[in-house]
mmCIF file of C-alpha atoms and ligand atoms in Angstrom:
data_model
loop_
_atom_site.group_PDB
_atom_site.id
_atom_site.type_symbol
_atom_site.label_atom_id
_atom_site.label_comp_id
_atom_site.label_asym_id
_atom_site.label_seq_id
_atom_site.Cartn_x
_atom_site.Cartn_y
_atom_site.Cartn_z
ATOM 1 C CA UNK A 30 125.322 101.487 -27.962
ATOM 2 C CA UNK A 31 122.433 103.563 -26.666
ATOM 3 C CA UNK A 32 124.932 105.772 -24.817
ATOM 4 C CA UNK A 33 126.822 106.296 -28.091
ATOM 5 C CA UNK A 34 123.643 107.484 -29.827
ATOM 6 C CA UNK A 35 122.944 109.855 -26.951
ATOM 7 C CA UNK A 36 126.525 111.137 -27.120
ATOM 8 C CA UNK A 37 126.081 111.782 -30.867
ATOM 9 C CA UNK A 38 122.820 113.611 -30.158
ATOM 10 C CA UNK A 39 124.503 115.807 -27.534
ATOM 11 C CA UNK A 40 127.452 116.519 -29.823
ATOM 12 C CA UNK A 41 125.107 117.683 -32.606
ATOM 13 C CA UNK A 42 123.035 119.739 -30.172
ATOM 14 C CA UNK A 43 126.142 121.602 -28.990
ATOM 15 C CA UNK A 44 127.671 122.097 -32.458
ATOM 16 C CA UNK A 45 127.483 125.071 -34.821
ATOM 17 C CA UNK A 46 129.348 123.368 -37.643
ATOM 18 C CA UNK A 47 129.314 119.644 -38.403
ATOM 19 C CA UNK A 48 131.698 118.303 -41.040
ATOM 20 C CA UNK A 49 130.781 114.898 -42.437
ATOM 21 C CA UNK A 50 133.850 113.153 -43.818
ATOM 22 C CA UNK A 51 134.627 109.618 -44.877
ATOM 23 C CA UNK A 52 135.414 107.348 -47.807
ATOM 24 C CA UNK A 53 133.391 107.403 -51.042
ATOM 25 C CA UNK A 54 129.914 105.966 -51.289
ATOM 26 C CA UNK A 55 129.372 105.167 -47.611
ATOM 27 C CA UNK A 56 126.407 107.482 -47.118
ATOM 28 C CA UNK A 57 127.941 110.875 -46.242
ATOM 29 C CA UNK A 58 125.366 112.871 -48.206
ATOM 30 C CA UNK A 59 122.381 110.896 -46.899
ATOM 31 C CA UNK A 60 123.689 111.030 -43.329
ATOM 32 C CA UNK A 61 124.347 114.791 -43.548
ATOM 33 C CA UNK A 62 120.741 115.340 -44.591
ATOM 34 C CA UNK A 63 119.370 112.977 -41.909
ATOM 35 C CA UNK A 64 121.396 114.813 -39.261
ATOM 36 C CA UNK A 65 120.043 118.124 -40.542
ATOM 37 C CA UNK A 66 116.519 116.755 -40.321
ATOM 38 C CA UNK A 67 117.198 115.695 -36.748
ATOM 39 C CA UNK A 68 118.549 119.110 -35.762
ATOM 40 C CA UNK A 69 115.573 120.864 -37.412
ATOM 41 C CA UNK A 70 113.203 118.583 -35.486
ATOM 42 C CA UNK A 71 114.745 119.860 -32.251
ATOM 43 C CA UNK A 72 113.950 123.445 -33.253
ATOM 44 C CA UNK A 73 117.194 124.619 -34.819
ATOM 45 C CA UNK A 74 117.708 126.587 -38.018
ATOM 46 C CA UNK A 75 119.960 124.285 -39.960
ATOM 47 C CA UNK A 76 121.469 124.176 -43.428
ATOM 48 C CA UNK A 77 122.906 121.137 -45.126
ATOM 49 C CA UNK A 78 125.540 122.168 -47.640
ATOM 50 C CA UNK A 79 126.277 119.441 -50.119
ATOM 51 C CA UNK A 80 128.907 119.128 -52.793
ATOM 52 C CA UNK A 81 127.241 116.093 -54.287
ATOM 53 C CA UNK A 82 126.702 116.752 -57.991
ATOM 54 C CA UNK A 83 124.238 113.847 -58.135
ATOM 55 C CA UNK A 84 120.679 115.019 -57.614
ATOM 56 C CA UNK A 85 120.081 112.375 -54.957
ATOM 57 C CA UNK A 86 119.955 114.814 -52.075
ATOM 58 C CA UNK A 87 117.572 117.155 -53.889
ATOM 59 C CA UNK A 88 115.256 114.225 -54.527
ATOM 60 C CA UNK A 89 115.518 112.960 -50.990
ATOM 61 C CA UNK A 90 114.590 116.393 -49.692
ATOM 62 C CA UNK A 91 111.671 116.573 -52.070
ATOM 63 C CA UNK A 92 113.158 119.440 -54.078
ATOM 64 C CA UNK A 93 113.162 119.559 -57.882
ATOM 65 C CA UNK A 94 116.752 120.768 -57.659
ATOM 66 C CA UNK A 95 119.162 122.453 -55.308
ATOM 67 C CA UNK A 96 121.515 125.174 -56.433
ATOM 68 C CA UNK A 97 123.871 127.733 -55.021
ATOM 69 C CA UNK A 98 120.959 129.379 -53.224
ATOM 70 C CA UNK A 99 119.546 128.239 -49.958
ATOM 71 C CA UNK A 100 116.316 126.262 -50.402
ATOM 72 C CA UNK A 101 113.852 125.760 -47.584
ATOM 73 C CA UNK A 102 112.253 122.340 -47.226
ATOM 74 C CA UNK A 103 108.657 123.378 -46.929
ATOM 75 C CA UNK A 104 106.076 122.405 -44.359
ATOM 76 C CA UNK A 105 104.056 120.967 -47.236
ATOM 77 C CA UNK A 106 106.817 118.539 -48.187
ATOM 78 C CA UNK A 107 106.796 117.080 -44.674
ATOM 79 C CA UNK A 108 103.014 116.917 -44.583
ATOM 80 C CA UNK A 109 102.923 115.199 -47.977
ATOM 81 C CA UNK A 110 105.396 112.589 -46.681
ATOM 82 C CA UNK A 111 103.216 112.032 -43.602
ATOM 83 C CA UNK A 112 105.988 113.282 -41.313
ATOM 84 C CA UNK A 113 105.805 115.783 -38.470
ATOM 85 C CA UNK A 114 106.780 119.316 -39.542
ATOM 86 C CA UNK A 115 110.096 120.195 -37.845
ATOM 87 C CA UNK A 116 109.956 122.830 -35.131
ATOM 88 C CA UNK A 117 113.040 124.490 -36.585
ATOM 89 C CA UNK A 118 113.915 125.185 -40.219
ATOM 90 C CA UNK A 119 115.643 122.856 -42.641
ATOM 91 C CA UNK A 120 117.398 124.355 -45.649
ATOM 92 C CA UNK A 121 119.724 122.894 -48.250
ATOM 93 C CA UNK A 122 122.255 124.237 -50.683
ATOM 94 C CA UNK A 123 124.329 122.526 -53.316
ATOM 95 C CA UNK A 124 127.693 124.075 -53.893
ATOM 96 C CA UNK A 125 128.073 125.239 -57.480
ATOM 97 C CA UNK A 126 131.822 125.684 -57.793
ATOM 98 C CA UNK A 127 131.775 128.074 -60.753
ATOM 99 C CA UNK A 128 129.131 130.314 -59.208
ATOM 100 C CA UNK A 129 130.871 130.377 -55.853
ATOM 101 C CA UNK A 130 134.085 131.441 -57.623
ATOM 102 C CA UNK A 131 132.141 134.207 -59.387
ATOM 103 C CA UNK A 132 130.522 135.376 -56.170
ATOM 104 C CA UNK A 133 133.879 135.370 -54.398
ATOM 105 C CA UNK A 134 135.500 137.412 -57.173
ATOM 106 C CA UNK A 135 132.547 139.813 -57.391
ATOM 107 C CA UNK A 136 132.403 140.313 -53.655
ATOM 108 C CA UNK A 137 136.082 140.499 -52.867
ATOM 109 C CA UNK A 138 138.021 141.763 -55.887
ATOM 110 C CA UNK A 139 139.211 145.268 -55.051
ATOM 111 C CA UNK A 140 139.625 146.519 -58.654
ATOM 112 C CA UNK A 141 136.480 146.700 -60.846
ATOM 113 C CA UNK A 142 138.387 146.696 -64.146
ATOM 114 C CA UNK A 143 140.548 143.694 -63.322
ATOM 115 C CA UNK A 144 137.535 141.974 -61.828
ATOM 116 C CA UNK A 145 135.738 142.123 -65.183
ATOM 117 C CA UNK A 146 138.874 141.039 -67.033
ATOM 118 C CA UNK A 147 139.213 138.093 -64.693
ATOM 119 C CA UNK A 148 135.595 136.976 -65.049
ATOM 120 C CA UNK A 149 135.936 137.040 -68.841
ATOM 121 C CA UNK A 150 139.282 135.265 -68.960
ATOM 122 C CA UNK A 151 139.143 131.928 -70.761
ATOM 123 C CA UNK A 152 141.283 130.194 -68.134
ATOM 124 C CA UNK A 153 139.157 131.578 -65.352
ATOM 125 C CA UNK A 154 136.107 130.038 -67.031
ATOM 126 C CA UNK A 155 137.580 126.575 -66.580
ATOM 127 C CA UNK A 156 139.256 127.254 -63.271
ATOM 128 C CA UNK A 157 136.644 125.374 -61.295
ATOM 129 C CA UNK A 158 137.510 122.128 -63.001
ATOM 130 C CA UNK A 159 141.124 122.782 -63.897
ATOM 131 C CA UNK A 160 142.570 123.868 -60.602
ATOM 132 C CA UNK A 161 143.190 121.018 -58.186
ATOM 133 C CA UNK A 162 141.530 121.659 -54.838
ATOM 134 C CA UNK A 163 139.223 124.326 -56.300
ATOM 135 C CA UNK A 164 136.106 122.444 -55.189
ATOM 136 C CA UNK A 165 137.345 122.030 -51.639
ATOM 137 C CA UNK A 166 138.530 125.627 -51.530
ATOM 138 C CA UNK A 167 135.141 126.930 -52.614
ATOM 139 C CA UNK A 168 133.474 124.794 -49.942
ATOM 140 C CA UNK A 169 135.624 126.652 -47.445
ATOM 141 C CA UNK A 170 134.643 130.046 -48.946
ATOM 142 C CA UNK A 171 130.980 129.057 -48.656
ATOM 143 C CA UNK A 172 131.436 127.857 -45.104
ATOM 144 C CA UNK A 173 133.031 131.181 -44.271
ATOM 145 C CA UNK A 174 130.188 133.111 -45.869
ATOM 146 C CA UNK A 175 127.483 131.095 -44.117
ATOM 147 C CA UNK A 176 129.088 131.152 -40.701
ATOM 148 C CA UNK A 177 129.796 134.883 -40.900
ATOM 149 C CA UNK A 178 126.251 135.704 -42.057
ATOM 150 C CA UNK A 179 124.634 138.352 -39.876
ATOM 151 C CA UNK A 180 121.144 138.515 -41.352
ATOM 152 C CA UNK A 181 119.030 135.426 -40.837
ATOM 153 C CA UNK A 182 121.755 133.642 -38.861
ATOM 154 C CA UNK A 183 121.977 129.868 -38.844
ATOM 155 C CA UNK A 184 122.167 127.707 -35.721
ATOM 156 C CA UNK A 185 123.890 124.841 -37.463
ATOM 157 C CA UNK A 186 125.782 124.257 -40.716
ATOM 158 C CA UNK A 187 126.241 120.662 -41.806
ATOM 159 C CA UNK A 188 128.823 120.235 -44.524
ATOM 160 C CA UNK A 189 128.788 117.141 -46.682
ATOM 161 C CA UNK A 190 132.172 116.524 -48.303
ATOM 162 C CA UNK A 191 132.984 115.594 -51.914
ATOM 163 C CA UNK A 192 132.929 112.065 -53.239
ATOM 164 C CA UNK A 193 136.650 111.554 -53.158
ATOM 165 C CA UNK A 194 138.927 109.377 -51.105
ATOM 166 C CA UNK A 195 141.025 112.442 -50.355
ATOM 167 C CA UNK A 196 138.157 114.390 -48.851
ATOM 168 C CA UNK A 197 140.414 115.556 -46.064
ATOM 169 C CA UNK A 198 142.285 117.544 -48.685
ATOM 170 C CA UNK A 199 139.803 120.319 -48.158
ATOM 171 C CA UNK A 200 141.525 121.092 -44.883
ATOM 172 C CA UNK A 201 144.578 122.041 -46.854
ATOM 173 C CA UNK A 202 142.696 123.424 -49.835
ATOM 174 C CA UNK A 203 143.024 127.117 -48.963
ATOM 175 C CA UNK A 204 146.801 127.039 -48.690
ATOM 176 C CA UNK A 205 147.174 124.779 -51.731
ATOM 177 C CA UNK A 206 144.952 127.002 -53.824
ATOM 178 C CA UNK A 207 146.815 130.144 -52.827
ATOM 179 C CA UNK A 208 150.144 128.412 -53.486
ATOM 180 C CA UNK A 209 148.971 127.372 -56.932
ATOM 181 C CA UNK A 210 148.118 130.945 -57.905
ATOM 182 C CA UNK A 211 150.693 132.858 -55.944
ATOM 183 C CA UNK A 212 154.006 131.037 -55.901
ATOM 184 C CA UNK A 213 157.569 132.098 -56.640
ATOM 185 C CA UNK A 214 157.316 131.132 -60.298
ATOM 186 C CA UNK A 215 154.145 133.181 -60.787
ATOM 187 C CA UNK A 216 155.675 136.149 -59.029
ATOM 188 C CA UNK A 217 158.790 135.879 -61.190
ATOM 189 C CA UNK A 218 156.742 135.758 -64.367
ATOM 190 C CA UNK A 219 154.646 138.710 -63.313
ATOM 191 C CA UNK A 220 157.488 140.712 -61.864
ATOM 192 C CA UNK A 221 157.699 144.036 -63.630
ATOM 193 C CA UNK A 222 160.831 144.605 -65.600
ATOM 194 C CA UNK A 223 161.909 147.070 -68.221
ATOM 195 C CA UNK A 224 161.913 145.868 -71.762
ATOM 196 C CA UNK A 225 162.558 148.157 -74.689
ATOM 197 C CA UNK A 226 161.957 151.225 -72.544
ATOM 198 C CA UNK A 227 158.584 150.183 -71.042
ATOM 199 C CA UNK A 228 157.651 148.484 -67.809
ATOM 200 C CA UNK A 229 155.888 145.206 -68.365
ATOM 201 C CA UNK A 230 155.456 141.851 -66.701
ATOM 202 C CA UNK A 231 157.950 139.260 -67.899
ATOM 203 C CA UNK A 232 155.233 136.976 -69.102
ATOM 204 C CA UNK A 233 153.377 139.758 -70.893
ATOM 205 C CA UNK A 234 156.360 140.778 -72.857
ATOM 206 C CA UNK A 235 155.784 137.923 -75.189
ATOM 207 C CA UNK A 236 158.079 139.209 -77.883
ATOM 208 C CA UNK A 237 161.231 139.208 -75.896
ATOM 209 C CA UNK A 238 160.742 136.563 -73.214
ATOM 210 C CA UNK A 239 162.639 133.373 -73.827
ATOM 211 C CA UNK A 240 160.168 131.484 -71.651
ATOM 212 C CA UNK A 241 157.284 132.688 -73.754
ATOM 213 C CA UNK A 242 159.021 132.044 -77.024
ATOM 214 C CA UNK A 243 159.929 128.522 -75.993
ATOM 215 C CA UNK A 244 156.634 127.601 -74.356
ATOM 216 C CA UNK A 245 154.733 129.514 -76.999
ATOM 217 C CA UNK A 246 156.040 127.136 -79.626
ATOM 218 C CA UNK A 247 154.042 124.368 -77.957
ATOM 219 C CA UNK A 248 151.043 126.211 -76.651
ATOM 220 C CA UNK A 249 150.701 129.391 -78.645
ATOM 221 C CA UNK A 250 151.680 132.817 -77.361
ATOM 222 C CA UNK A 251 148.059 133.919 -76.986
ATOM 223 C CA UNK A 252 147.331 131.125 -74.565
ATOM 224 C CA UNK A 253 150.263 132.152 -72.407
ATOM 225 C CA UNK A 254 149.240 135.777 -72.494
ATOM 226 C CA UNK A 255 145.797 134.827 -71.343
ATOM 227 C CA UNK A 256 147.302 132.775 -68.533
ATOM 228 C CA UNK A 257 149.451 135.731 -67.551
ATOM 229 C CA UNK A 258 146.381 137.948 -67.559
ATOM 230 C CA UNK A 259 144.608 135.481 -65.287
ATOM 231 C CA UNK A 260 147.447 135.429 -62.796
ATOM 232 C CA UNK A 261 147.841 139.157 -62.883
ATOM 233 C CA UNK A 262 144.097 139.712 -62.380
ATOM 234 C CA UNK A 263 144.219 137.599 -59.270
ATOM 235 C CA UNK A 264 146.740 139.991 -57.786
ATOM 236 C CA UNK A 265 144.999 141.965 -55.086
ATOM 237 C CA UNK A 266 142.820 139.062 -54.037
ATOM 238 C CA UNK A 267 145.452 136.993 -52.284
ATOM 239 C CA UNK A 268 145.351 138.856 -48.992
ATOM 240 C CA UNK A 269 141.570 138.354 -48.857
ATOM 241 C CA UNK A 270 141.976 134.661 -49.739
ATOM 242 C CA UNK A 271 144.483 134.316 -46.925
ATOM 243 C CA UNK A 272 142.357 136.191 -44.399
ATOM 244 C CA UNK A 273 139.271 134.115 -45.102
ATOM 245 C CA UNK A 274 141.320 130.909 -45.108
ATOM 246 C CA UNK A 275 142.622 131.868 -41.650
ATOM 247 C CA UNK A 276 139.122 132.595 -40.460
ATOM 248 C CA UNK A 277 137.841 129.231 -41.782
ATOM 249 C CA UNK A 278 140.724 127.523 -40.059
ATOM 250 C CA UNK A 279 139.614 129.222 -36.813
ATOM 251 C CA UNK A 280 136.036 128.063 -37.409
ATOM 252 C CA UNK A 281 137.213 124.498 -38.019
ATOM 253 C CA UNK A 282 139.273 124.550 -34.834
ATOM 254 C CA UNK A 283 136.423 126.070 -32.800
ATOM 255 C CA UNK A 284 135.039 123.991 -29.975
ATOM 256 C CA UNK A 285 131.592 124.159 -31.549
ATOM 257 C CA UNK A 286 132.831 122.531 -34.768
ATOM 258 C CA UNK A 287 132.823 118.760 -34.868
ATOM 259 C CA UNK A 288 133.853 116.235 -37.467
ATOM 260 C CA UNK A 289 131.878 113.055 -37.938
ATOM 261 C CA UNK A 290 133.646 110.213 -39.666
ATOM 262 C CA UNK A 291 131.162 108.217 -41.721
ATOM 263 C CA UNK A 292 132.087 104.759 -42.905
ATOM 264 C CA UNK A 293 130.857 101.172 -42.919
ATOM 265 C CA UNK A 294 131.371 98.360 -40.408
ATOM 266 C CA UNK A 295 133.493 96.212 -42.713
ATOM 267 C CA UNK A 296 137.284 95.704 -42.615
ATOM 268 C CA UNK A 297 138.351 98.054 -45.471
ATOM 269 C CA UNK A 298 136.043 100.964 -44.572
ATOM 270 C CA UNK A 299 136.847 100.492 -40.870
ATOM 271 C CA UNK A 300 140.542 100.925 -41.617
ATOM 272 C CA UNK A 301 139.684 104.044 -43.631
ATOM 273 C CA UNK A 302 137.579 105.408 -40.761
ATOM 274 C CA UNK A 303 140.514 104.920 -38.412
ATOM 275 C CA UNK A 304 142.818 106.735 -40.859
ATOM 276 C CA UNK A 305 140.386 109.681 -41.138
ATOM 277 C CA UNK A 306 140.105 109.888 -37.363
ATOM 278 C CA UNK A 307 143.894 109.711 -36.896
ATOM 279 C CA UNK A 308 144.492 112.424 -39.446
ATOM 280 C CA UNK A 309 141.877 114.723 -37.850
ATOM 281 C CA UNK A 310 143.196 114.059 -34.361
ATOM 282 C CA UNK A 311 146.762 114.773 -35.516
ATOM 283 C CA UNK A 312 145.535 118.180 -36.716
ATOM 284 C CA UNK A 313 143.728 118.735 -33.379
ATOM 285 C CA UNK A 314 140.253 118.769 -34.892
ATOM 286 C CA UNK A 315 137.392 117.516 -32.740
ATOM 287 C CA UNK A 316 135.918 114.221 -33.859
ATOM 288 C CA UNK A 317 132.417 113.942 -32.391
ATOM 289 C CA UNK A 318 131.677 110.341 -33.337
ATOM 290 C CA UNK A 319 132.233 107.609 -35.872
ATOM 291 C CA UNK A 320 129.142 106.549 -37.777
ATOM 292 C CA UNK A 321 129.184 103.096 -39.345
ATOM 293 C CA UNK A 322 126.430 103.010 -41.910
ATOM 294 C CA UNK A 323 124.642 100.113 -43.597
ATOM 295 C CA UNK A 324 125.193 97.645 -40.790
ATOM 296 C CA UNK A 325 123.593 94.203 -41.007
ATOM 297 C CA UNK A 326 120.486 93.859 -38.912
ATOM 298 C CA UNK A 327 120.368 90.855 -36.617
ATOM 299 C CA UNK A 328 117.140 89.008 -37.465
ATOM 300 C CA UNK A 329 117.090 87.597 -33.939
ATOM 301 C CA UNK A 330 117.794 90.795 -32.049
ATOM 302 C CA UNK A 331 119.617 90.064 -28.812
ATOM 303 C CA UNK A 332 118.375 86.463 -28.547
ATOM 304 C CA UNK A 333 120.358 83.522 -30.002
ATOM 305 C CA UNK A 334 119.428 82.118 -33.443
ATOM 306 C CA UNK A 335 116.502 79.734 -33.532
ATOM 307 C CA UNK A 336 117.729 76.166 -33.900
ATOM 308 C CA UNK A 337 117.476 74.445 -37.250
ATOM 309 C CA UNK A 338 115.248 71.821 -35.606
ATOM 310 C CA UNK A 339 112.775 74.505 -34.602
ATOM 311 C CA UNK A 340 112.730 76.001 -38.099
ATOM 312 C CA UNK A 341 112.223 72.476 -39.578
ATOM 313 C CA UNK A 342 109.381 71.866 -37.169
ATOM 314 C CA UNK A 343 107.591 75.073 -38.133
ATOM 315 C CA UNK A 344 108.130 74.564 -41.858
ATOM 316 C CA UNK A 345 107.079 70.902 -41.889
ATOM 317 C CA UNK A 346 103.995 71.778 -39.844
ATOM 318 C CA UNK A 347 103.071 74.027 -42.771
ATOM 319 C CA UNK A 348 103.834 71.264 -45.270
ATOM 320 C CA UNK A 349 107.200 72.748 -46.390
ATOM 321 C CA UNK A 350 110.343 70.881 -47.393
ATOM 322 C CA UNK A 351 113.327 70.095 -45.157
ATOM 323 C CA UNK A 352 115.793 71.662 -47.631
ATOM 324 C CA UNK A 353 113.908 74.954 -47.386
ATOM 325 C CA UNK A 354 114.251 74.819 -43.608
ATOM 326 C CA UNK A 355 118.006 74.210 -43.994
ATOM 327 C CA UNK A 356 118.471 77.163 -46.339
ATOM 328 C CA UNK A 357 116.400 79.533 -44.213
ATOM 329 C CA UNK A 358 118.254 78.513 -41.132
ATOM 330 C CA UNK A 359 121.681 79.069 -42.633
ATOM 331 C CA UNK A 360 120.640 82.465 -44.071
ATOM 332 C CA UNK A 361 119.386 83.549 -40.656
ATOM 333 C CA UNK A 362 122.499 82.238 -38.991
ATOM 334 C CA UNK A 363 124.755 84.109 -41.426
ATOM 335 C CA UNK A 364 122.906 87.409 -40.849
ATOM 336 C CA UNK A 365 123.159 86.846 -37.108
ATOM 337 C CA UNK A 366 126.907 86.202 -37.276
ATOM 338 C CA UNK A 367 127.525 89.221 -39.538
ATOM 339 C CA UNK A 368 125.566 91.545 -37.272
ATOM 340 C CA UNK A 369 127.403 90.221 -34.226
ATOM 341 C CA UNK A 370 130.825 90.609 -35.869
ATOM 342 C CA UNK A 371 129.988 94.178 -36.936
ATOM 343 C CA UNK A 372 128.751 95.106 -33.472
ATOM 344 C CA UNK A 373 131.897 93.784 -31.828
ATOM 345 C CA UNK A 374 134.164 95.507 -34.423
ATOM 346 C CA UNK A 375 132.308 98.767 -33.684
ATOM 347 C CA UNK A 376 132.692 98.304 -29.930
ATOM 348 C CA UNK A 377 136.411 97.511 -30.302
ATOM 349 C CA UNK A 378 136.919 100.617 -32.432
ATOM 350 C CA UNK A 379 135.105 102.757 -29.854
ATOM 351 C CA UNK A 380 137.361 101.460 -27.072
ATOM 352 C CA UNK A 381 140.434 102.043 -29.198
ATOM 353 C CA UNK A 382 139.686 105.638 -30.188
ATOM 354 C CA UNK A 383 137.652 106.651 -27.116
ATOM 355 C CA UNK A 384 134.815 107.988 -29.217
ATOM 356 C CA UNK A 385 131.128 107.173 -29.616
ATOM 357 C CA UNK A 386 130.587 104.712 -32.451
ATOM 358 C CA UNK A 387 127.087 104.542 -33.890
ATOM 359 C CA UNK A 388 125.958 101.651 -36.081
ATOM 360 C CA UNK A 389 123.236 102.571 -38.558
ATOM 361 C CA UNK A 390 121.262 99.682 -40.059
ATOM 362 C CA UNK A 391 121.020 98.961 -43.754
ATOM 363 C CA UNK A 392 117.555 100.144 -44.769
ATOM 364 C CA UNK A 393 115.397 98.026 -47.000
ATOM 365 C CA UNK A 394 115.555 100.631 -49.759
ATOM 366 C CA UNK A 395 117.622 103.560 -51.006
ATOM 367 C CA UNK A 396 117.354 106.907 -49.239
ATOM 368 C CA UNK A 397 115.522 108.815 -51.955
ATOM 369 C CA UNK A 398 112.798 110.760 -50.183
ATOM 370 C CA UNK A 399 111.967 112.475 -46.888
ATOM 371 C CA UNK A 400 110.565 109.241 -45.523
ATOM 372 C CA UNK A 401 113.900 107.523 -46.264
ATOM 373 C CA UNK A 402 115.746 110.347 -44.502
ATOM 374 C CA UNK A 403 113.469 109.971 -41.501
ATOM 375 C CA UNK A 404 114.218 106.213 -41.445
ATOM 376 C CA UNK A 405 117.927 106.985 -41.570
ATOM 377 C CA UNK A 406 117.491 109.530 -38.767
ATOM 378 C CA UNK A 407 115.843 106.832 -36.655
ATOM 379 C CA UNK A 408 118.673 104.475 -37.532
ATOM 380 C CA UNK A 409 121.095 107.097 -36.227
ATOM 381 C CA UNK A 410 119.349 108.076 -33.045
ATOM 382 C CA UNK A 411 117.102 105.113 -32.301
ATOM 383 C CA UNK A 412 114.047 106.108 -30.332
ATOM 384 C CA UNK A 413 115.646 109.228 -28.824
HETATM 385 N N1 ATP B 26 121.542 103.016 -44.348
HETATM 386 C C1 ATP B 26 121.333 102.897 -45.651
HETATM 387 N N2 ATP B 26 120.550 101.906 -46.139
HETATM 388 C C2 ATP B 26 120.314 101.764 -47.445
HETATM 389 N N3 ATP B 26 120.831 102.572 -48.387
HETATM 390 C C3 ATP B 26 121.626 103.577 -47.981
HETATM 391 C C4 ATP B 26 121.908 103.805 -46.602
HETATM 392 N N4 ATP B 26 122.723 104.892 -46.510
HETATM 393 C C5 ATP B 26 122.931 105.324 -47.770
HETATM 394 N N5 ATP B 26 122.289 104.542 -48.650
HETATM 395 C C6 ATP B 26 122.305 104.649 -50.131
HETATM 396 O O1 ATP B 26 123.661 104.502 -50.535
HETATM 397 C C7 ATP B 26 123.942 105.310 -51.678
HETATM 398 C C8 ATP B 26 125.145 106.199 -51.390
HETATM 399 O O2 ATP B 26 124.785 107.132 -50.389
HETATM 400 P P1 ATP B 26 125.345 108.615 -50.388
HETATM 401 O O3 ATP B 26 125.177 109.256 -51.702
HETATM 402 O O4 ATP B 26 124.746 109.283 -49.211
HETATM 403 O O5 ATP B 26 126.896 108.294 -50.132
HETATM 404 P P2 ATP B 26 128.136 109.285 -50.185
HETATM 405 O O6 ATP B 26 129.105 108.825 -49.154
HETATM 406 O O7 ATP B 26 127.670 110.684 -50.088
HETATM 407 O O8 ATP B 26 128.710 108.980 -51.614
HETATM 408 P P3 ATP B 26 129.803 109.854 -52.408
HETATM 409 O O9 ATP B 26 131.117 109.567 -51.735
HETATM 410 O O10 ATP B 26 129.695 109.310 -53.798
HETATM 411 O O11 ATP B 26 129.383 111.278 -52.277
HETATM 412 C C9 ATP B 26 122.661 106.085 -51.963
HETATM 413 O O12 ATP B 26 121.972 105.435 -52.981
HETATM 414 C C10 ATP B 26 121.881 106.011 -50.657
HETATM 415 O O13 ATP B 26 120.489 106.060 -50.870
HETATM 416 MG MG1 MG B 27 127.978 112.335 -51.382
#
């Protein structure tokens, strides 16, 4: 296992982008931050980009909050936690979907008038929640922006992925998002045609369009007109969307981008980890390692469990009861067996997929501060 931890360390050291993926609730956000802490300790300028709407990461990093702007974890925060100040720089950012949409529109819309119209459109206002894949797409826009940044360049970007079982959807998010806004039906509706002597989009010509009249009966003509305005305002942005999506795809396929599959060493999550790895491998993405978090710790280390007779002896010497010795012994034995089973499942998985598999122990408390992140970092890399 020590070799697997070293392999993970080397993979992080060589990477420019690390994507943390895996099933819900396994520790993706905490692990992303612990990896960032590790990279900063080795002298790199690293950002952890999270999509976690819970404020857990902000708390763990000792920040009152994290927003769409990069926040530096200060020297003081490390000193206050009694931890060594990293040689590099650790920053964090929480993706705010609405603001990233706004920034994308402001930065990339070619037409100032339509840009304003778009930003004020009622549908646009709810786009971030209404459009499937919007969150994942915006993560890709942000990744593009950060990796293309010329001023104050970053050595490493660690991307935490959303709490969803379909987190891998973000790989397809750019094309899905573009399809949703720019498909044949949209083009047909927006296609200019001549009605009563003037050129108008089909959808705009609310008076004469059968589609509008029929749909309008259910939704109201105004709503449809606003939708049409939204779609029409997006015209002119699609080429940019496509270009950046292509560039993100190149970044994701780059040899300095690695995916880490985070999961847990139990049957269900192990199967999910395998599925994530298979899907990534099928798409030719580089998987750097599998991280199995919250593993049981063997109370006996490498040595066999202490016999029940020995436990009885010690307890009765202290005036304790035999039943207490029995219960303690079986609890210790159970923990030993669980830890052993998890270690052998991890080893079997590693042999099967030919990848480093790192077991990270269950900590005795939640990861809610810098100290907790440092404990998790040690769990990941041991005494490296
Ligand atoms: N090794 C560990 N030991 C103890 N607690 C842990 C460990 N790793 C993570 N946790 C705790 O588990 C909870 C879930 O962790 P986290 O938020 O990082 O998971 P996640 O995969 O990002 O979840 P989601 O899919 O909801 O985004 C948190 O309360 C965190 O503190
Ligand atoms: Mg999370």
